[in-house]
Tab-separated table of C-alpha atoms in Angstrom:
chain	number	residue	atom	x	y	z
A	1	LEU	CA	-0.036	0.009	-0.006
A	2	ALA	CA	0.916	3.607	-0.458
A	3	GLY	CA	3.948	3.320	-2.665
A	4	GLY	CA	5.221	0.076	-0.881
A	5	THR	CA	7.013	-2.811	-2.992
A	6	LEU	CA	6.639	-6.678	-2.612
A	7	ARG	CA	8.946	-8.845	-4.524
A	8	THR	CA	8.595	-12.768	-4.790
A	9	GLU	CA	8.970	-15.388	-7.128
A	10	THR	CA	5.986	-17.733	-8.144
A	11	ALA	CA	3.000	-17.435	-5.921
A	12	ARG	CA	-0.213	-18.734	-5.161
A	13	VAL	CA	-3.229	-16.740	-3.779
A	14	GLY	CA	-5.917	-19.049	-2.273
A	15	SER	CA	-4.552	-22.361	-2.855
A	16	ASN	CA	-6.219	-25.591	-1.459
A	17	ASN	CA	-3.389	-28.057	-1.519
A	18	GLN	CA	-5.772	-31.042	-1.103
A	19	SER	CA	-3.621	-33.144	1.193
A	20	PRO	CA	-4.277	-36.792	1.159
A	21	ASN	CA	-4.293	-36.642	4.997
A	22	GLY	CA	-7.103	-34.025	4.891
A	23	GLN	CA	-10.759	-34.799	5.294
A	24	GLY	CA	-11.875	-33.428	1.881
A	25	THR	CA	-13.799	-30.421	3.251
A	26	GLU	CA	-10.836	-27.933	3.917
A	27	GLU	CA	-10.967	-24.641	2.098
A	28	ALA	CA	-8.360	-21.888	1.387
A	29	ASN	CA	-9.109	-18.415	1.081
A	30	GLY	CA	-6.619	-15.599	0.051
A	31	THR	CA	-6.826	-11.900	-0.682
A	32	VAL	CA	-4.309	-9.400	-1.865
A	33	VAL	CA	-4.622	-5.748	-2.509
A	34	VAL	CA	-1.880	-3.510	-4.060
A	35	ASP	CA	-3.201	-0.024	-3.807
A	36	GLY	CA	-1.814	3.417	-4.409
A	37	ALA	CA	0.601	5.272	-6.947
A	38	GLY	CA	3.844	3.635	-6.650
A	39	SER	CA	2.744	0.432	-4.915
A	40	LYS	CA	3.724	-2.815	-6.913
A	41	TRP	CA	3.934	-6.412	-6.769
A	42	VAL	CA	6.745	-8.044	-8.899
A	43	LEU	CA	6.804	-11.663	-9.220
A	44	ALA	CA	10.008	-13.309	-10.715
A	45	HIS	CA	10.658	-16.840	-12.162
A	46	ASN	CA	11.337	-19.664	-9.330
A	47	SER	CA	15.311	-19.406	-9.338
A	48	ILE	CA	15.492	-22.531	-6.911
A	49	ASP	CA	13.750	-24.841	-9.342
A	50	ASN	CA	14.434	-22.765	-12.448
A	51	GLN	CA	10.700	-22.833	-13.354
A	52	VAL	CA	8.643	-19.991	-14.994
A	53	ALA	CA	7.306	-17.010	-13.461
A	54	ALA	CA	3.691	-17.606	-12.568
A	55	LEU	CA	0.875	-16.328	-10.359
A	56	PHE	CA	-2.133	-18.594	-9.346
A	57	ILE	CA	-5.348	-17.164	-7.937
A	58	GLY	CA	-7.907	-19.720	-6.660
A	59	LEU	CA	-6.083	-22.893	-7.090
A	60	ASN	CA	-7.585	-26.313	-6.673
A	61	ALA	CA	-11.265	-27.355	-5.582
A	62	GLY	CA	-11.982	-25.334	-2.327
A	63	GLY	CA	-9.376	-22.613	-3.165
A	64	THR	CA	-10.677	-19.056	-3.498
A	65	GLY	CA	-8.382	-16.096	-4.139
A	66	ALA	CA	-8.866	-12.628	-4.896
A	67	VAL	CA	-6.364	-9.833	-5.977
A	68	THR	CA	-7.334	-6.243	-6.516
A	69	VAL	CA	-4.848	-3.728	-7.938
A	70	SER	CA	-6.092	-0.224	-7.731
A	71	ASN	CA	-5.382	3.541	-7.590
A	72	GLY	CA	-2.429	3.348	-9.505
A	73	GLY	CA	-1.101	0.179	-8.113
A	74	LYS	CA	0.846	-2.498	-10.334
A	75	LEU	CA	1.083	-6.088	-10.632
A	76	LEU	CA	3.970	-7.155	-12.908
A	77	ILE	CA	4.801	-10.874	-13.446
A	78	ASP	CA	8.613	-10.858	-14.987
A	79	GLY	CA	9.816	-14.117	-16.500
A	80	SER	CA	12.408	-12.425	-18.754
A	81	ALA	CA	15.052	-13.991	-16.824
A	82	GLY	CA	13.574	-17.527	-16.316
A	83	PRO	CA	13.494	-20.505	-18.551
A	84	GLY	CA	10.057	-20.362	-20.258
A	85	PRO	CA	8.354	-21.875	-22.354
A	86	ASN	CA	5.525	-19.892	-20.891
A	87	ASP	CA	5.137	-17.324	-18.322
A	88	LEU	CA	1.654	-17.499	-16.634
A	89	LEU	CA	-1.187	-15.806	-14.936
A	90	HIS	CA	-3.950	-18.201	-13.970
A	91	ILE	CA	-7.168	-16.749	-12.483
A	92	GLY	CA	-9.267	-19.821	-11.341
A	93	VAL	CA	-7.609	-23.155	-12.154
A	94	ASN	CA	-8.221	-26.827	-11.397
A	95	GLY	CA	-11.636	-26.451	-9.534
A	96	GLY	CA	-10.661	-23.088	-7.965
A	97	ASN	CA	-12.457	-19.762	-7.769
A	98	GLY	CA	-10.288	-16.818	-8.730
A	99	THR	CA	-10.882	-13.011	-9.272
A	100	LEU	CA	-8.565	-10.312	-10.475
A	101	THR	CA	-9.711	-6.708	-10.625
A	102	VAL	CA	-7.496	-3.789	-11.852
A	103	THR	CA	-9.237	-0.513	-11.627
A	104	GLY	CA	-8.091	3.107	-11.865
A	105	MET	CA	-5.846	5.322	-14.144
A	106	GLY	CA	-2.432	4.221	-13.741
A	107	SER	CA	-3.147	0.872	-12.425
A	108	SER	CA	-1.846	-2.227	-14.335
A	109	VAL	CA	-1.366	-5.905	-14.608
A	110	ASP	CA	1.388	-7.180	-17.005
A	111	VAL	CA	2.524	-10.521	-17.689
A	112	THR	CA	5.953	-10.269	-19.460
A	113	GLY	CA	8.857	-12.857	-20.214
A	114	LEU	CA	8.594	-15.654	-22.582
A	115	ASN	CA	5.243	-16.228	-24.683
A	116	THR	CA	3.292	-15.149	-21.692
A	117	VAL	CA	-0.405	-16.615	-20.887
A	118	LEU	CA	-3.313	-14.953	-19.222
A	119	GLN	CA	-5.691	-17.798	-18.260
A	120	VAL	CA	-9.249	-16.785	-17.048
A	121	GLY	CA	-10.615	-20.065	-15.809
A	122	ARG	CA	-8.752	-23.226	-16.913
A	123	SER	CA	-8.774	-26.955	-16.077
A	124	GLY	CA	-11.846	-28.682	-14.922
A	125	ALA	CA	-15.641	-28.520	-14.024
A	126	GLY	CA	-16.282	-26.196	-11.080
A	127	THR	CA	-13.324	-23.722	-11.774
A	128	VAL	CA	-14.518	-20.184	-12.059
A	129	GLY	CA	-12.307	-17.230	-13.096
A	130	SER	CA	-13.064	-13.800	-13.403
A	131	PHE	CA	-10.762	-10.862	-14.834
A	132	ASN	CA	-11.918	-7.163	-14.819
A	133	VAL	CA	-10.066	-4.328	-16.221
A	134	ARG	CA	-11.957	-1.138	-15.190
A	135	ALA	CA	-11.965	2.648	-15.034
A	136	GLY	CA	-8.819	3.477	-17.087
A	137	ALA	CA	-6.650	0.465	-15.830
A	138	THR	CA	-4.563	-1.409	-18.376
A	139	ALA	CA	-3.331	-5.215	-18.865
A	140	SER	CA	-1.009	-7.012	-21.044
A	141	ALA	CA	-0.147	-10.578	-22.158
A	142	LEU	CA	0.669	-12.447	-25.578
A	143	TYR	CA	-2.189	-15.139	-25.048
A	144	THR	CA	-5.597	-15.217	-23.616
A	145	ASN	CA	-7.871	-18.233	-22.610
A	146	VAL	CA	-11.139	-17.188	-21.147
A	147	GLY	CA	-12.971	-20.349	-20.160
A	148	ARG	CA	-10.921	-23.598	-20.947
A	149	ASP	CA	-10.942	-27.084	-20.509
A	150	GLY	CA	-14.415	-27.373	-18.792
A	151	ALA	CA	-13.960	-24.126	-16.742
A	152	ILE	CA	-15.877	-21.103	-16.604
A	153	GLY	CA	-14.300	-17.883	-17.330
A	154	THR	CA	-15.532	-14.085	-17.480
A	155	MET	CA	-13.542	-11.106	-18.671
A	156	VAL	CA	-14.822	-7.380	-18.629
A	157	ILE	CA	-12.851	-4.387	-20.116
A	158	ASP	CA	-14.950	-1.159	-19.139
A	159	GLY	CA	-14.583	2.375	-19.243
A	160	PRO	CA	-12.376	5.051	-21.080
A	161	GLY	CA	-8.695	4.070	-21.063
A	162	SER	CA	-9.272	0.555	-20.057
A	163	GLN	CA	-7.297	-1.722	-22.238
A	164	LEU	CA	-6.039	-5.295	-22.572
A	165	SER	CA	-3.041	-5.411	-25.105
A	166	GLN	CA	-1.811	-8.658	-26.498
A	167	VAL	CA	0.990	-7.791	-28.860
A	168	GLY	CA	3.950	-9.748	-30.311
A	169	VAL	CA	4.851	-13.245	-31.743
A	170	ASN	CA	5.810	-16.672	-30.140
A	171	SER	CA	9.628	-16.685	-29.755
A	172	ASN	CA	9.498	-20.224	-30.505
A	173	PRO	CA	6.879	-20.628	-33.082
A	174	SER	CA	5.142	-23.971	-33.853
A	175	PRO	CA	1.731	-24.933	-35.780
A	176	THR	CA	-0.055	-24.090	-32.447
A	177	ASN	CA	1.811	-20.827	-31.507
A	178	GLY	CA	2.744	-17.942	-33.571
A	179	PRO	CA	1.211	-14.514	-33.152
A	180	ALA	CA	-0.831	-13.033	-30.330
A	181	PHE	CA	-4.327	-14.850	-29.943
A	182	ALA	CA	-7.342	-15.267	-27.854
A	183	ASN	CA	-9.863	-18.094	-27.167
A	184	ILE	CA	-13.196	-17.504	-25.644
A	185	GLY	CA	-14.420	-20.827	-24.597
A	186	ARG	CA	-11.779	-23.735	-25.581
A	187	ASP	CA	-11.992	-27.463	-25.295
A	188	GLY	CA	-15.286	-27.626	-23.367
A	189	GLY	CA	-14.887	-24.354	-21.403
A	190	ASN	CA	-17.583	-21.628	-21.238
A	191	GLY	CA	-15.931	-17.943	-21.921
A	192	THR	CA	-17.725	-14.574	-21.861
A	193	VAL	CA	-16.120	-11.298	-22.765
A	194	THR	CA	-17.625	-7.854	-22.442
A	195	VAL	CA	-16.082	-4.772	-23.895
A	196	SER	CA	-17.970	-1.688	-22.982
A	197	ASN	CA	-18.194	2.118	-22.195
A	198	GLY	CA	-14.852	3.037	-24.183
A	199	GLY	CA	-12.970	-0.072	-23.275
A	200	LYS	CA	-10.543	-1.684	-25.606
A	201	TRP	CA	-9.019	-4.847	-26.449
A	202	LEU	CA	-5.840	-4.943	-28.955
A	203	ILE	CA	-4.539	-8.175	-30.414
A	204	SER	CA	-1.814	-7.544	-32.942
A	205	ASP	CA	1.617	-9.235	-34.203
């Protein structure tokens, strides 16, 4: 808050580890707020295991995570020094429920590094992901999936100045990669996107 900085490697917000020794009814709830001009959370790659930079919000059944970036705050997932192949932002995955809202002029969520992917609802029935870009905030990644592999995903880009930008080409192209793209509902998933009130979504190579 108020201009503070948090630096981590790969992180999970609201992650239910589904221990085999548990009762099966356990829940995990996590909340993160990045608020105020100059406030930022920077995530780098996992230097111990040499794995990609990633943030998971709402992971596994019983896991509920919520992240809000507001009033000029910034969330940066920076995998530029990592091994790739894909640095990630997962919002709702493997049965979890995740929400990420970025709101207000100067507020931003950026996934940078190698062939970056924004997943809003991924992997399995019961998974719910929600991503909101509002009131002049911005966001960026190379690829986007909204509702994939049986999950439900919802994305809203609302208000003048609000923009999601997907610009670039995969550094290791293959028949299934290449330039920036988005899927709204993929592989049995259910995806919904609303761009409204002057919001913009830019996809470009």
